[in-house]
PDB file of C-alpha atoms in Angstrom:
ATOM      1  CA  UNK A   1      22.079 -10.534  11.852  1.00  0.00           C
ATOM      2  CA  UNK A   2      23.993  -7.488  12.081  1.00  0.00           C
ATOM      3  CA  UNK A   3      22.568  -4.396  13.803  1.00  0.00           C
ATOM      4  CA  UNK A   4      22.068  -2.559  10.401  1.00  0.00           C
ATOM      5  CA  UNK A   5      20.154  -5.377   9.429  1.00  0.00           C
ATOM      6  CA  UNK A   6      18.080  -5.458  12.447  1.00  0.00           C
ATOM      7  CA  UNK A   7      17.075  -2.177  12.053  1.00  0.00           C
ATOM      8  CA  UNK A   8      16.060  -2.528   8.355  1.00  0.00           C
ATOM      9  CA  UNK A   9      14.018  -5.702   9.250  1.00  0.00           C
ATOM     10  CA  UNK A  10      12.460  -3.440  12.119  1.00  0.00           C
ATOM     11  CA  UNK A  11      11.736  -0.471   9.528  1.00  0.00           C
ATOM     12  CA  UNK A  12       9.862  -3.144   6.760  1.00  0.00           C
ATOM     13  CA  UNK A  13       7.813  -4.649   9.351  1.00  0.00           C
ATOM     14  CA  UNK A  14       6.589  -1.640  10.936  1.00  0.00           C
ATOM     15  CA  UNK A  15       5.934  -0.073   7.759  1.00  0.00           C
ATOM     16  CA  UNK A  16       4.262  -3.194   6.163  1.00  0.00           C
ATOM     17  CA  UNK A  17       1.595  -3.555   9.529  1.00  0.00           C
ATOM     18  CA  UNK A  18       1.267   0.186   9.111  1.00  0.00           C
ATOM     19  CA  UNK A  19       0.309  -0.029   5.754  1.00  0.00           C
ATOM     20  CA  UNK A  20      -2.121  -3.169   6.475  1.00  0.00           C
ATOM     21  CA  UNK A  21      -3.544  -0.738   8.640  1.00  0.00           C
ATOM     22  CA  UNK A  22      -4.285   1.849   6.701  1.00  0.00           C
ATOM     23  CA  UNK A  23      -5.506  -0.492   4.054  1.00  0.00           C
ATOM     24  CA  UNK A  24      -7.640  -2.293   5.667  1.00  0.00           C
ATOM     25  CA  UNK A  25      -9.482   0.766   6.778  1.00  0.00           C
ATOM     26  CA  UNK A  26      -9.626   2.065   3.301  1.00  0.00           C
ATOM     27  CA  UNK A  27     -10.988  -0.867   2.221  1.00  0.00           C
ATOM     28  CA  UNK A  28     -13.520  -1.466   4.873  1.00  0.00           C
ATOM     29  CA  UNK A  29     -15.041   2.362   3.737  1.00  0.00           C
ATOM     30  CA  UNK A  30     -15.032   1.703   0.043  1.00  0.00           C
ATOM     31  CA  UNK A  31     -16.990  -1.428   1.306  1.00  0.00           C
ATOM     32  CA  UNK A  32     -19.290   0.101   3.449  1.00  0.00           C
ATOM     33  CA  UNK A  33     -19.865   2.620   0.433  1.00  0.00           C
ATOM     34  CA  UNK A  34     -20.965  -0.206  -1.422  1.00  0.00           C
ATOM     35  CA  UNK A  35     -23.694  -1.074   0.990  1.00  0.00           C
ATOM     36  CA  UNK A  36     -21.565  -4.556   2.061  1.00  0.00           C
ATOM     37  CA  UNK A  37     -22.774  -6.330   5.117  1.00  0.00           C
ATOM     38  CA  UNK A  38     -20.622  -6.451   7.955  1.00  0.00           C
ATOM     39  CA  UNK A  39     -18.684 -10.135   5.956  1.00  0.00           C
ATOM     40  CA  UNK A  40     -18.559  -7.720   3.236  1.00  0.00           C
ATOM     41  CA  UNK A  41     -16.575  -5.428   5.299  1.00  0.00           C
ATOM     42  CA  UNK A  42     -14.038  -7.668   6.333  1.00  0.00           C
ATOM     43  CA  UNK A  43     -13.712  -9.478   3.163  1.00  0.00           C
ATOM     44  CA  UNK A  44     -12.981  -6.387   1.382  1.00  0.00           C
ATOM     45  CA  UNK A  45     -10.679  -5.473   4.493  1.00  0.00           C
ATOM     46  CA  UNK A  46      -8.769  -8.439   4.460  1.00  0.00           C
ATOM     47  CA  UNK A  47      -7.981  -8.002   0.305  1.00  0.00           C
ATOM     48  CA  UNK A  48      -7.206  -4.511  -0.097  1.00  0.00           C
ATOM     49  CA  UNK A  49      -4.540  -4.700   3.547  1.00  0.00           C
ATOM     50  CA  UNK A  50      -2.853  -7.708   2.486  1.00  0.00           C
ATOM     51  CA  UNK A  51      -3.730  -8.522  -1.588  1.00  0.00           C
ATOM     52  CA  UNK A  52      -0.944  -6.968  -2.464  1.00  0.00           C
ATOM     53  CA  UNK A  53       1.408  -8.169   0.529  1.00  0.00           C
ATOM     54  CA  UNK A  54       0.980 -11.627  -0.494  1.00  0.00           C
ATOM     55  CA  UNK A  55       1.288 -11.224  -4.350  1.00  0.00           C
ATOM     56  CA  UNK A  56       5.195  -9.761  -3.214  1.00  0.00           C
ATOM     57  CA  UNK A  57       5.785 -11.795  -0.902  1.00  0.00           C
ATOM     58  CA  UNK A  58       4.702 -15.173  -3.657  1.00  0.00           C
ATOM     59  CA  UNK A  59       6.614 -13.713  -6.330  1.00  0.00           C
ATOM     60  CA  UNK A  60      10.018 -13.233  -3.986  1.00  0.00           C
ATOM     61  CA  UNK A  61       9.409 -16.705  -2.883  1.00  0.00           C
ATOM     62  CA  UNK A  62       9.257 -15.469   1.219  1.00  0.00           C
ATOM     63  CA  UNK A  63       7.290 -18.306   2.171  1.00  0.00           C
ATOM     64  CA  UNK A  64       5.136 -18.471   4.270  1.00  0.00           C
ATOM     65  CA  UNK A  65       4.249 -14.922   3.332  1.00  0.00           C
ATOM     66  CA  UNK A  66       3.973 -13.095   6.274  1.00  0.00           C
ATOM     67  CA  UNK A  67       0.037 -12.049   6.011  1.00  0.00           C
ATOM     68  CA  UNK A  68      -0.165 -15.498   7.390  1.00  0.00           C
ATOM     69  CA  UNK A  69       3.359 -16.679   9.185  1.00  0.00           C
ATOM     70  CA  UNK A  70       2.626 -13.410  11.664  1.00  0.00           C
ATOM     71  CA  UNK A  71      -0.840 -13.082  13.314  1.00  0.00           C
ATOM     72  CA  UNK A  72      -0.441  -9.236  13.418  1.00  0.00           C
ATOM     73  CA  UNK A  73      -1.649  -8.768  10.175  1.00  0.00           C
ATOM     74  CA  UNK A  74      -4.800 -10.489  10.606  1.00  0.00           C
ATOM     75  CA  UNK A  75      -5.585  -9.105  13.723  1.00  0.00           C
ATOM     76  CA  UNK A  76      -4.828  -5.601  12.695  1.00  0.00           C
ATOM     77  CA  UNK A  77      -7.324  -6.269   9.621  1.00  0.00           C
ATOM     78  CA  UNK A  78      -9.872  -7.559  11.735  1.00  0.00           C
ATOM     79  CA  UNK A  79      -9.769  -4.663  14.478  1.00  0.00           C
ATOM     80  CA  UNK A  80      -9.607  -2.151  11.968  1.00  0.00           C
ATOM     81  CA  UNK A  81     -12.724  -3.748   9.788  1.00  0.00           C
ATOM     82  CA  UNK A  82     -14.262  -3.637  13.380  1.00  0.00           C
ATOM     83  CA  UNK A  83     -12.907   0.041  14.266  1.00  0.00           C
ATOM     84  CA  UNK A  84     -14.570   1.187  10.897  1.00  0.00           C
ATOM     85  CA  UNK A  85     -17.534  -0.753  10.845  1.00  0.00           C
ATOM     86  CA  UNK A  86     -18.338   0.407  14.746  1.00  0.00           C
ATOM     87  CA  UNK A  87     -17.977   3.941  13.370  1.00  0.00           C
ATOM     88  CA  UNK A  88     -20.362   3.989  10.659  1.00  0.00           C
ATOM     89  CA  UNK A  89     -21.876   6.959  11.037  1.00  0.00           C
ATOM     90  CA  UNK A  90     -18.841   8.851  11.018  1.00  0.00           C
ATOM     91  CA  UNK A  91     -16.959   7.298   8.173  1.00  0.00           C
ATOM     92  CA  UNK A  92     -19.650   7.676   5.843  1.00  0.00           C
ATOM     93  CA  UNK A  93     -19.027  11.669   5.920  1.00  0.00           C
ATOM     94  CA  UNK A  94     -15.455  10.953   5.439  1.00  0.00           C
ATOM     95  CA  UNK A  95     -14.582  13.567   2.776  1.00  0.00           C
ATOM     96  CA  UNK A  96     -12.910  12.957  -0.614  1.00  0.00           C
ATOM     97  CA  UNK A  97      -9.165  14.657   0.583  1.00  0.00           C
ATOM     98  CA  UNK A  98      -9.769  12.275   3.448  1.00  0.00           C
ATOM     99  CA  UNK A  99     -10.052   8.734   1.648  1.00  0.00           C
ATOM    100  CA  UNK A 100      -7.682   9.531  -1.150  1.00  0.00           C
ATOM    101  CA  UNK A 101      -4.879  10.298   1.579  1.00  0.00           C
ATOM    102  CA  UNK A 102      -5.674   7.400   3.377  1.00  0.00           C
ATOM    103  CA  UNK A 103      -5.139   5.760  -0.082  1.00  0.00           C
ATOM    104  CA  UNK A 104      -1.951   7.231  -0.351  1.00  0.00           C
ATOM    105  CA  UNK A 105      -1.021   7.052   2.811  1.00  0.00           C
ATOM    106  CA  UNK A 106      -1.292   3.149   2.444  1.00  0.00           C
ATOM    107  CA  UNK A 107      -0.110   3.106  -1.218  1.00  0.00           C
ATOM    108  CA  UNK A 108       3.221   4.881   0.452  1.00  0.00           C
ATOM    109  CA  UNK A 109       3.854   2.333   2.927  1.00  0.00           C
ATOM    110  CA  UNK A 110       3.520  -0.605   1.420  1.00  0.00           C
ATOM    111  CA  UNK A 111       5.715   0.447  -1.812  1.00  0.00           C
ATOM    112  CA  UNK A 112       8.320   1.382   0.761  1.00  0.00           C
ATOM    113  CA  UNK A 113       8.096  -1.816   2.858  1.00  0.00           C
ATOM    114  CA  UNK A 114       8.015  -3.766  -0.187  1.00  0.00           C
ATOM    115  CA  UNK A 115      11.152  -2.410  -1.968  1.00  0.00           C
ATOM    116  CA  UNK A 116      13.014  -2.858   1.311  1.00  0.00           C
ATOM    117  CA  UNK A 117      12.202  -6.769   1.793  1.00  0.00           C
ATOM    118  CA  UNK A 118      12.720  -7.570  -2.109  1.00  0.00           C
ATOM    119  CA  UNK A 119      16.390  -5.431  -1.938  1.00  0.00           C
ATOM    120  CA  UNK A 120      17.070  -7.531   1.498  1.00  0.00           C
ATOM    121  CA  UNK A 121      16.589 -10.519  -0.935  1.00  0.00           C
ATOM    122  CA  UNK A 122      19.281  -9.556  -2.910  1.00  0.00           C
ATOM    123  CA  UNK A 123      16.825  -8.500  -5.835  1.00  0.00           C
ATOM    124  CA  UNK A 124      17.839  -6.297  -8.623  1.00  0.00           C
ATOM    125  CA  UNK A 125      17.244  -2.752  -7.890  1.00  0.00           C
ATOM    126  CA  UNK A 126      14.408  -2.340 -11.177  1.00  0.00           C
ATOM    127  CA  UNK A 127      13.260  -5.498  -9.648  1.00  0.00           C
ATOM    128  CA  UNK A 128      13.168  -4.641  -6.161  1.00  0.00           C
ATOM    129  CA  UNK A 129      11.042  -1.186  -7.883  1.00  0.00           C
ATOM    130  CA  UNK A 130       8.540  -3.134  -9.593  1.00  0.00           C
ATOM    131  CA  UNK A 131       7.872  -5.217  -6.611  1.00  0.00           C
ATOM    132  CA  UNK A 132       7.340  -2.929  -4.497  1.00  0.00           C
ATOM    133  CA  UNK A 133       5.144  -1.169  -6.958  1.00  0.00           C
ATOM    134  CA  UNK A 134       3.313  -4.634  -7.093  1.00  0.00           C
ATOM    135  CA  UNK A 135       2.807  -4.459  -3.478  1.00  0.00           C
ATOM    136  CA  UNK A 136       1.552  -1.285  -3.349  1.00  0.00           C
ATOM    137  CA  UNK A 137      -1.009  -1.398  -5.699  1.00  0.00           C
ATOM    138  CA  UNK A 138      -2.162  -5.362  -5.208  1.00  0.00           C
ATOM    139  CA  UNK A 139      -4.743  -4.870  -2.985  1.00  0.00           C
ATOM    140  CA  UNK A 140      -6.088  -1.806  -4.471  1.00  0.00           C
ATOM    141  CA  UNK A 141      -6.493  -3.594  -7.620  1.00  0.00           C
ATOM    142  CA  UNK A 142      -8.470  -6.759  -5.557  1.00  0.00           C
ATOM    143  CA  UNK A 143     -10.656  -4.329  -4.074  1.00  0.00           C
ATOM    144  CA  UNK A 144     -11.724  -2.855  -7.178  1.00  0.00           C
ATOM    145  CA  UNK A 145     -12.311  -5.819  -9.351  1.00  0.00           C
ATOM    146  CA  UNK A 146     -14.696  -6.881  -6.577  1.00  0.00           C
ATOM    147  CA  UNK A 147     -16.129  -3.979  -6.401  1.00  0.00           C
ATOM    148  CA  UNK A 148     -16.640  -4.594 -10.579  1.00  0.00           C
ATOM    149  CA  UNK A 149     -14.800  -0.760 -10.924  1.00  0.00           C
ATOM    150  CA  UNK A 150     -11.957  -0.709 -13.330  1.00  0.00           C
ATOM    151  CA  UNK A 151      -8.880  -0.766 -10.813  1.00  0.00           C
ATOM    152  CA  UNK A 152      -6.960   2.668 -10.252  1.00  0.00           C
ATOM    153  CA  UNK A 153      -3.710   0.898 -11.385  1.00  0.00           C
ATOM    154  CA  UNK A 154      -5.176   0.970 -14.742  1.00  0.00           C
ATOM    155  CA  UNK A 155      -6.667   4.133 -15.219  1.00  0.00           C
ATOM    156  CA  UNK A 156      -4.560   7.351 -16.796  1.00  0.00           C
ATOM    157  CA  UNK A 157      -3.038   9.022 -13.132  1.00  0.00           C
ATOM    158  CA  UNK A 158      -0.582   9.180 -11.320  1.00  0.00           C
ATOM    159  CA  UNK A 159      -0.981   6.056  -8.963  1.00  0.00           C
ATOM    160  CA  UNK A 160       1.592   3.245  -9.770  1.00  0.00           C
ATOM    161  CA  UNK A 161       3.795   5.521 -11.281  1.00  0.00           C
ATOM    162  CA  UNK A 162       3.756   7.320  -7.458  1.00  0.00           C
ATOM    163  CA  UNK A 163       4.931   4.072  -6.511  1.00  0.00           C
ATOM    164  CA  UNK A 164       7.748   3.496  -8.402  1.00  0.00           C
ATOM    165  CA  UNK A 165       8.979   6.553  -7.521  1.00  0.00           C
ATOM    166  CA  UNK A 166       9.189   6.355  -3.736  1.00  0.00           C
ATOM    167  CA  UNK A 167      10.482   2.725  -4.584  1.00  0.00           C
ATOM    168  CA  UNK A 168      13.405   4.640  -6.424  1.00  0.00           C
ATOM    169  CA  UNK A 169      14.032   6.831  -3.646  1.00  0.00           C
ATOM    170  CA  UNK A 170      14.473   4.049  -1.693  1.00  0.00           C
ATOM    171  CA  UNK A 171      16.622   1.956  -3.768  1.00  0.00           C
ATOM    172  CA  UNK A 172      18.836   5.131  -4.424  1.00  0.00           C
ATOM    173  CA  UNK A 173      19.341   5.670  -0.604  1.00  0.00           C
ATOM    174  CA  UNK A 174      20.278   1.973  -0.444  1.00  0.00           C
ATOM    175  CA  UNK A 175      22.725   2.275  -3.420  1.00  0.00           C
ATOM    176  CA  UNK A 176      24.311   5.545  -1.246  1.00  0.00           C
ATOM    177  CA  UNK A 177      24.654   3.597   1.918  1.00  0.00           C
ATOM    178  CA  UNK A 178      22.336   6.183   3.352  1.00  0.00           C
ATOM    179  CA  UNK A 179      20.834   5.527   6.549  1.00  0.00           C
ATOM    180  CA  UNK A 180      17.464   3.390   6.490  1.00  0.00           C
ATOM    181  CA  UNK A 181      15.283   5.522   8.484  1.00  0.00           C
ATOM    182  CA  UNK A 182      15.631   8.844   6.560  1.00  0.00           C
ATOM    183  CA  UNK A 183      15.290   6.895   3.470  1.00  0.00           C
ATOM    184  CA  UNK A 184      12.643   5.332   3.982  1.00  0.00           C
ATOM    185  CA  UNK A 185      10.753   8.540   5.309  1.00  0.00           C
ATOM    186  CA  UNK A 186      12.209  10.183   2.003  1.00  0.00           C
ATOM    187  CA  UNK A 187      10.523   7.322  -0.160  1.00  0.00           C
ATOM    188  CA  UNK A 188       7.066   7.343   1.284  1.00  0.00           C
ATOM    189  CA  UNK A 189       6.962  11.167   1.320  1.00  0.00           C
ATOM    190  CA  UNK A 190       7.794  11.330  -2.544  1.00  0.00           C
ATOM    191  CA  UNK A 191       5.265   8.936  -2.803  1.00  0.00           C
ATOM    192  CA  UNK A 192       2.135  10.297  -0.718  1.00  0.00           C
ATOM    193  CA  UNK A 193       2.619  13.920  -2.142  1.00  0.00           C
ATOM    194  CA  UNK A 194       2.823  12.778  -5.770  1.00  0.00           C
ATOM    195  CA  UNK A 195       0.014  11.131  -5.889  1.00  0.00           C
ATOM    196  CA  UNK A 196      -2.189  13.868  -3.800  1.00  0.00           C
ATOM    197  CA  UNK A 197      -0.326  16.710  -5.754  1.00  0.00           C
ATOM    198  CA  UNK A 198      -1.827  14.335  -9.233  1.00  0.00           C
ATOM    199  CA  UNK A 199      -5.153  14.552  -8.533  1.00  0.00           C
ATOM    200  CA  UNK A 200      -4.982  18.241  -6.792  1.00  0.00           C
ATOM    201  CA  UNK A 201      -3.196  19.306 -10.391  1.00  0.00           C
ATOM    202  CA  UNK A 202      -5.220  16.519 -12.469  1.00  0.00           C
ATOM    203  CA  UNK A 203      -1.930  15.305 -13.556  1.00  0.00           C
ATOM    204  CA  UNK A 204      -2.465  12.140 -15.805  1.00  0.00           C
ATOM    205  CA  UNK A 205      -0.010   9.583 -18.008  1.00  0.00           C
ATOM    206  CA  UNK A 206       0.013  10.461 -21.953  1.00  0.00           C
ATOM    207  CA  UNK A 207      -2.431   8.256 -23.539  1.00  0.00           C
ATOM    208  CA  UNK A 208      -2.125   6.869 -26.874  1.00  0.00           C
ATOM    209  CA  UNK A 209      -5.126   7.692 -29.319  1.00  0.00           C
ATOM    210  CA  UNK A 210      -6.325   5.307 -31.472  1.00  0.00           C
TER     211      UNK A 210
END
């Protein structure tokens, strides 16, 4: 493995376990919000962090996908199910601007790390887009079908469509030769402040009326 390489393998693994992270804690609130027990918690925990993870990782044929080849991810879940669970009484006041940039803090990270691992598969950059998109929004949608809500992915704003765009930015800086590191900031950036500048400006996708 080159060194360029190294570092790009470095960049999606960090990013992916930071994402897991972050969802895992988003999760274990909107479970906790539902008045879940503490197997609630994690259950939720466990499918909005790495849902999505393991849909990419399936569909780009990475087997065994890492949620479960590398015990990070499970542990992370688990300690931050814990973490939130523990700290009940604070979470629950968590404001709105709070959870939904947690949400796209997590949304950002995994549609970087995930466009990064499908274009180190040699993907197709529209491809490597969509499955990062995929990944992004995976778990989300898990969560929320449990949760019997209609999932976010689904609804008229500006959540997948974030996404794709912070996988472009990253598959442009890749097409450039840019350097992985900037790009990757670049890509999650365009990412998290779409999707908190769509529901600041109530930005939403056309719908068609019947």
């Amino acid at each position: 493995m080159t060194h360029k390489a190294a570092i790009g393998s470095h960049i999606i693994r960090l990013t992916d376990l930071a994402g897991t992270f972050v969802f895992a804690v988003e999760g274990s609130l909107a479970a906790m919000a539902a008045g879940l027990d503490p197997i609630g918690v994690l259950v939720l925990a466990f499918l909005t962090a790495l849902g999505g993870g393991i849909t990419r990782d399936l569909m780009l044929g990475a087997t065994p996908v890492a949620a479960v080849a590398d015990r990070y991810y499970a542990l992370i879940v688990l300690g931050a199910a814990i973490l939130t669970w523990l700290a009940r009484p604070l979470v629950q006041s968590v404001p709105f601007w709070a959870m939904t940039s947690l949400d796209a803090a997590g949304l950002a990270l995994f549609a970087i790390a995930g466009t990064q691992k499908a274009l180190d598969r040699a993907m197709h950059p529209v491809v490597a887009i969509l499955l990062g998109t995929v990944g992004a929004v995976g778990g989300g949608a898990l969560r929320d079908i449990v949760l019997n809500q209609v999932p976010n992915v689904l609804r008229a704003d500006i959540y997948a469509t974030a996404a794709m765009a912070g996988a472009l930015v990253v598959v442009l800086g890749r097409a450039l030769s840019l350097r992985p590191q900037p790009t990757a900031v670049a890509g999650a950036l365009t990412c998290f402040c779409l999707r908190l500048a769509a529901v600041a400006l109530h930005w939403q996708l056309p719908l068609r009326p019947y």
